[in-house]
């Protein structure tokens, strides 16, 4: 699955209530899948931006942050390999992003993931 989404990455509030915006939701509740890869592209972001990628999934019925990593536009590559090995998921996995640069509001983030039904 591939796509592109825009959001208020700096001034917005994502579903989690944290700063940023939602990128994509992968999988579905109570559905077993293998997520083989998740790639994201931040080439449209401002030079020097600190971009934080966050993943959330239900743990015992409550959405919990299960991953967070910061990337620096201009230091790290524009293409970010967030998931680079197969991982089993059994709930929807929500991807959120945040930038420390206000000029990134409205910039597109591209994503690409491979999901296999189990």
XYZ file of N, CA, C and O in Angstrom:
472
model
N 0.857 -1.174 0.000
C 0.000 0.000 0.000
C 0.900 1.233 0.000
O 1.836 1.325 0.791
N 0.618 2.164 -0.884
C 1.373 3.415 -0.959
C 0.403 4.583 -0.880
O -0.746 4.470 -1.304
N 0.881 5.694 -0.359
C 0.043 6.878 -0.295
C 0.828 8.097 0.131
O 2.036 8.033 0.384
N 0.122 9.197 0.187
C 0.697 10.468 0.607
C -0.360 11.200 1.424
O -1.554 11.127 1.112
N 0.073 11.877 2.462
C -0.859 12.596 3.323
C -0.216 13.905 3.766
O 0.998 13.979 3.927
N -1.036 14.928 3.911
C -0.563 16.193 4.463
C -1.189 16.375 5.837
O -2.229 15.792 6.145
N -0.544 17.165 6.657
C -1.067 17.406 7.995
C -0.397 18.595 8.632
O 0.569 19.139 8.095
N -0.891 18.994 9.769
C -0.250 20.043 10.561
C 0.746 19.356 11.489
O 0.461 19.111 12.660
N 1.889 19.027 10.934
C 2.911 18.229 11.618
C 3.497 18.968 12.806
O 3.969 18.340 13.744
N 3.453 20.298 12.782
C 4.010 21.089 13.880
C 2.927 21.592 14.831
O 3.081 21.491 16.044
N 1.844 22.123 14.302
C 0.850 22.767 15.165
C -0.394 21.922 15.409
O -1.277 22.338 16.155
N -0.453 20.739 14.812
C -1.640 19.901 14.957
C -1.604 19.019 16.185
O -0.615 18.961 16.919
N -2.724 18.323 16.385
C -2.836 17.332 17.449
C -3.322 16.036 16.808
O -4.386 16.002 16.193
N -2.542 14.988 16.955
C -2.870 13.687 16.370
C -3.908 12.967 17.237
O -4.249 13.421 18.327
N -4.379 11.824 16.761
C -5.376 11.031 17.483
C -4.928 10.703 18.903
O -5.742 10.656 19.824
N -3.630 10.500 19.098
C -3.108 10.162 20.422
C -3.237 11.307 21.418
O -3.105 11.101 22.616
N -3.453 12.524 20.904
C -3.458 13.706 21.758
C -2.105 14.389 21.803
O -1.962 15.464 22.363
N -1.095 13.753 21.201
C 0.241 14.347 21.135
C 0.332 15.286 19.937
O -0.489 15.226 19.009
N 1.352 16.137 19.943
C 1.577 17.063 18.833
C 1.833 16.292 17.548
O 2.385 15.196 17.566
N 1.418 16.879 16.430
C 1.632 16.274 15.124
C 0.314 15.908 14.475
O -0.726 16.499 14.758
N 0.360 14.901 13.587
C -0.835 14.473 12.862
C -0.708 13.003 12.509
O 0.389 12.441 12.483
N -1.847 12.389 12.202
C -1.868 10.992 11.787
C -1.348 10.869 10.355
O -1.651 11.709 9.500
N -0.593 9.810 10.091
C -0.098 9.522 8.748
C -0.963 8.434 8.118
O -1.543 8.629 7.049
N -1.045 7.280 8.754
C -1.797 6.149 8.205
C -2.086 5.157 9.322
O -1.360 5.122 10.324
N -3.138 4.392 9.159
C -3.422 3.279 10.061
C -3.268 1.999 9.261
O -3.846 1.862 8.178
N -2.487 1.073 9.806
C -2.161 -0.179 9.135
C -2.865 -1.316 9.862
O -2.758 -1.434 11.077
N -3.558 -2.171 9.118
C -4.249 -3.296 9.721
C -5.581 -2.893 10.313
O -6.096 -1.811 10.043
N -6.150 -3.790 11.122
C -7.465 -3.563 11.715
C -7.538 -4.245 13.077
O -6.767 -5.166 13.365
N -8.473 -3.811 13.881
C -8.652 -4.389 15.214
C -8.983 -5.874 15.122
O -9.739 -6.296 14.246
N -8.399 -6.638 16.019
C -8.641 -8.081 16.128
C -8.388 -8.830 14.822
O -9.051 -9.816 14.535
N -7.424 -8.366 14.032
C -7.072 -8.999 12.759
C -5.571 -9.248 12.741
O -4.788 -8.311 12.876
N -5.189 -10.513 12.564
C -3.775 -10.884 12.574
C -3.145 -10.608 11.209
O -3.673 -11.014 10.172
N -2.010 -9.885 11.224
C -1.253 -9.569 10.018
C 0.236 -9.639 10.319
O 0.646 -9.523 11.474
N 1.016 -9.773 9.267
C 2.460 -9.574 9.345
C 2.766 -8.283 8.598
O 2.431 -8.136 7.429
N 3.393 -7.354 9.289
C 3.865 -6.124 8.657
C 5.314 -6.368 8.277
O 6.169 -6.560 9.135
N 5.582 -6.399 6.970
C 6.931 -6.706 6.498
C 7.816 -5.464 6.381
O 9.027 -5.552 6.567
N 7.216 -4.328 6.044
C 8.015 -3.104 5.930
C 7.115 -1.884 6.012
O 5.932 -1.946 5.690
N 7.695 -0.797 6.472
C 7.056 0.520 6.468
C 8.130 1.532 6.132
O 9.132 1.646 6.844
N 7.927 2.224 5.023
C 8.864 3.253 4.578
C 8.132 4.589 4.533
O 6.936 4.643 4.225
N 8.851 5.663 4.843
C 8.266 6.996 4.801
C 9.247 7.940 4.128
O 10.462 7.735 4.190
N 8.714 8.973 3.481
C 9.527 9.955 2.774
C 9.254 11.344 3.342
O 8.107 11.802 3.340
N 10.306 12.009 3.821
C 10.168 13.352 4.398
C 10.871 14.410 3.545
O 11.236 15.469 4.030
N 11.022 14.140 2.248
C 11.776 15.063 1.389
C 11.138 16.447 1.280
O 11.834 17.418 0.997
N 9.835 16.577 1.520
C 9.166 17.876 1.415
C 9.322 18.726 2.676
O 8.902 19.878 2.700
N 9.933 18.188 3.714
C 10.088 18.924 4.965
C 11.258 19.895 4.878
O 12.139 19.759 4.031
N 11.268 20.866 5.764
C 12.303 21.899 5.806
C 13.655 21.321 6.223
O 13.715 20.436 7.080
N 14.708 21.850 5.646
C 16.058 21.447 6.045
C 16.244 21.718 7.535
O 15.819 22.751 8.051
N 16.827 20.779 8.224
C 17.077 20.920 9.658
C 15.912 20.527 10.543
O 16.039 20.566 11.767
N 14.793 20.139 9.941
C 13.637 19.740 10.754
C 13.941 18.467 11.526
O 14.591 17.557 11.024
N 13.474 18.411 12.757
C 13.508 17.188 13.552
C 12.120 16.558 13.404
O 11.123 17.134 13.831
N 12.077 15.394 12.773
C 10.818 14.711 12.495
C 10.732 13.492 13.411
O 11.630 12.653 13.410
N 9.674 13.418 14.180
C 9.470 12.303 15.109
C 8.364 11.415 14.577
O 7.252 11.883 14.327
N 8.682 10.142 14.386
C 7.711 9.149 13.948
C 7.296 8.333 15.169
O 8.141 7.895 15.941
N 5.976 8.149 15.333
C 5.436 7.434 16.496
C 4.455 6.375 16.003
O 3.662 6.637 15.100
N 4.491 5.206 16.617
C 3.555 4.134 16.303
C 2.740 3.803 17.552
O 3.294 3.723 18.657
N 1.439 3.590 17.363
C 0.525 3.294 18.465
C -0.283 2.047 18.140
O -0.697 1.855 16.988
N -0.524 1.220 19.151
C -1.352 0.037 18.993
C -2.067 -0.229 20.314
O -1.569 0.142 21.379
N -3.214 -0.886 20.246
C -3.930 -1.239 21.466
C -3.137 -2.272 22.259
O -2.669 -3.266 21.712
N -2.976 -2.017 23.542
C -2.389 -2.959 24.490
C -3.425 -3.135 25.592
O -3.739 -2.171 26.297
N -4.001 -4.323 25.678
C -5.050 -4.606 26.650
C -6.188 -3.593 26.543
O -6.719 -3.106 27.540
N -6.541 -3.228 25.297
C -7.676 -2.354 25.046
C -7.407 -0.866 25.085
O -8.311 -0.073 24.844
N -6.179 -0.455 25.369
C -5.845 0.965 25.442
C -4.740 1.287 24.442
O -3.742 0.572 24.369
N -4.920 2.361 23.663
C -3.899 2.763 22.687
C -2.633 3.186 23.427
O -2.680 4.053 24.307
N -1.532 2.551 23.074
C -0.236 2.843 23.703
C 0.811 3.109 22.629
O 0.801 2.489 21.570
N 1.727 4.014 22.936
C 2.844 4.257 22.031
C 3.799 3.073 22.148
O 4.253 2.739 23.244
N 4.081 2.436 21.005
C 4.951 1.264 21.014
C 6.280 1.533 20.305
O 7.158 0.673 20.287
N 6.426 2.731 19.714
C 7.662 3.076 19.009
C 7.722 4.581 18.875
O 6.702 5.233 18.633
N 8.923 5.139 19.026
C 9.157 6.568 18.766
C 10.608 6.745 18.370
O 11.504 6.229 19.056
N 10.832 7.461 17.275
C 12.203 7.733 16.828
C 12.248 9.078 16.138
O 11.345 9.434 15.393
N 13.326 9.825 16.401
C 13.535 11.129 15.778
C 14.496 10.993 14.610
O 15.479 10.250 14.683
N 14.196 11.741 13.540
C 15.049 11.803 12.361
C 15.315 13.267 12.052
O 14.474 14.126 12.319
N 16.484 13.566 11.503
C 16.845 14.938 11.176
C 16.921 15.102 9.666
O 17.728 14.445 9.002
N 16.065 15.998 9.121
C 16.046 16.279 7.685
C 17.361 16.929 7.313
O 17.746 17.940 7.869
N 18.072 16.315 6.394
C 19.372 16.836 5.965
C 20.520 16.012 6.499
O 21.597 15.989 5.900
N 20.322 15.341 7.622
C 21.338 14.446 8.183
C 20.970 13.002 7.882
O 21.774 12.241 7.361
N 19.736 12.634 8.219
C 19.229 11.303 7.901
C 18.721 11.328 6.454
O 18.412 12.390 5.914
N 18.596 10.167 5.827
C 18.068 10.151 4.458
C 16.612 10.594 4.428
O 15.906 10.519 5.440
N 16.150 11.062 3.269
C 14.744 11.450 3.128
C 13.823 10.245 3.234
O 12.708 10.341 3.711
N 14.295 9.104 2.758
C 13.537 7.868 2.854
C 13.847 7.200 4.179
O 14.998 6.890 4.468
N 12.834 6.988 4.995
C 13.023 6.418 6.327
C 12.453 5.011 6.360
O 11.278 4.796 6.045
N 13.255 4.050 6.741
C 12.805 2.672 6.851
C 12.417 2.453 8.310
O 13.248 2.142 9.155
N 11.140 2.602 8.606
C 10.643 2.548 9.979
C 10.554 1.104 10.465
O 10.976 0.777 11.559
N 9.958 0.234 9.659
C 9.885 -1.200 9.967
C 10.676 -1.913 8.880
O 10.327 -1.828 7.707
N 11.762 -2.581 9.265
C 12.616 -3.215 8.258
C 12.750 -4.721 8.467
O 13.684 -5.341 7.983
N 11.824 -5.301 9.182
C 11.769 -6.753 9.372
C 10.319 -7.102 9.697
O 9.561 -6.260 10.184
N 9.936 -8.310 9.424
C 8.545 -8.712 9.650
C 8.207 -8.694 11.139
O 8.984 -9.131 11.974
N 7.024 -8.168 11.418
C 6.527 -8.131 12.791
C 5.035 -8.450 12.750
O 4.303 -7.968 11.874
N 4.610 -9.304 13.656
C 3.194 -9.635 13.728
C 2.421 -8.559 14.457
O 2.869 -8.048 15.483
N 1.277 -8.184 13.897
C 0.377 -7.245 14.577
C -1.008 -7.884 14.605
O -1.379 -8.638 13.715
N -1.768 -7.589 15.638
C -3.101 -8.158 15.784
C -4.151 -7.080 16.045
O -5.309 -7.383 16.301
N -3.735 -5.858 16.001
C -4.618 -4.702 16.137
C -4.206 -3.682 15.084
O -3.180 -3.834 14.424
N -4.986 -2.635 14.928
C -4.603 -1.555 14.017
C -3.362 -0.853 14.571
O -3.262 -0.600 15.772
N -2.416 -0.577 13.692
C -1.187 0.132 14.054
C -1.278 1.529 13.453
O -1.306 1.698 12.231
N -1.383 2.545 14.309
C -1.514 3.932 13.844
C -0.135 4.589 13.801
O 0.639 4.489 14.750
N 0.140 5.269 12.688
C 1.406 5.963 12.498
C 1.143 7.467 12.598
O 0.255 7.995 11.914
N 1.899 8.138 13.442
C 1.803 9.587 13.593
C 3.174 10.206 13.345
O 4.194 9.545 13.495
N 3.179 11.480 12.946
C 4.435 12.200 12.724
C 4.329 13.595 13.313
O 3.247 14.180 13.392
N 5.477 14.118 13.719
C 5.572 15.463 14.295
C 6.845 16.114 13.790
O 7.871 15.447 13.642
N 6.784 17.406 13.500
C 7.967 18.174 13.101
C 8.144 19.356 14.045
O 7.165 19.908 14.546
N 9.390 19.758 14.242
C 9.650 20.923 15.087
C 9.666 22.230 14.287
O 9.949 23.282 14.832
N 9.341 22.168 12.987
C 9.342 23.364 12.125
C 7.919 23.694 11.689
O 7.250 22.893 11.042
N 7.451 24.904 12.008
C 6.100 25.328 11.634
C 5.904 25.325 10.124
O 4.804 25.059 9.632
N 6.953 25.589 9.365
C 6.846 25.614 7.899
C 6.509 24.245 7.316
O 6.113 24.147 6.154
N 6.641 23.177 8.100
C 6.310 21.839 7.613
C 4.804 21.548 7.626
O 4.368 20.563 7.031
N 4.008 22.396 8.282
C 2.557 22.218 8.240
C 2.104 22.222 6.783
O 2.466 23.103 6.013
N 1.358 21.212 6.390
C 0.857 21.116 5.021
C 1.783 20.388 4.066
O 1.408 20.124 2.927
N 2.997 20.067 4.506
C 3.921 19.323 3.644
C 3.466 17.865 3.554
O 2.965 17.309 4.528
N 3.641 17.239 2.389
C 3.239 15.831 2.270
C 4.281 14.879 2.850
O 5.474 15.122 2.762
N 3.792 13.820 3.465
C 4.619 12.668 3.840
C 4.112 11.508 2.994
O 2.906 11.228 2.972
N 5.019 10.860 2.302
C 4.663 9.671 1.541
C 4.967 8.447 2.394
O 5.889 8.473 3.212
N 4.184 7.390 2.201
C 4.415 6.157 2.928
C 4.193 4.974 2.010
O 3.502 5.069 0.978
N 4.793 3.867 2.376
C 4.662 2.620 1.623
C 4.830 1.493 2.619
O 5.788 1.490 3.387
N 3.888 0.565 2.650
C 4.029 -0.564 3.560
C 3.572 -1.857 2.901
O 2.774 -1.824 1.945
N 4.095 -2.977 3.397
C 3.695 -4.301 2.918
C 3.091 -5.061 4.087
O 3.729 -5.228 5.128
N 1.849 -5.473 3.898
C 1.108 -6.168 4.946
C 0.640 -7.516 4.401
O 0.121 -7.596 3.288
N 0.818 -8.555 5.183
C 0.395 -9.900 4.786
C -0.630 -10.414 5.784
O -0.385 -10.412 6.998
N -1.775 -10.858 5.268
C -2.809 -11.430 6.134
C -2.314 -12.760 6.675
O -1.638 -13.515 5.988
N -2.647 -13.060 7.926
C -2.259 -14.334 8.534
C -3.493 -15.208 8.687
O -4.565 -14.764 8.875
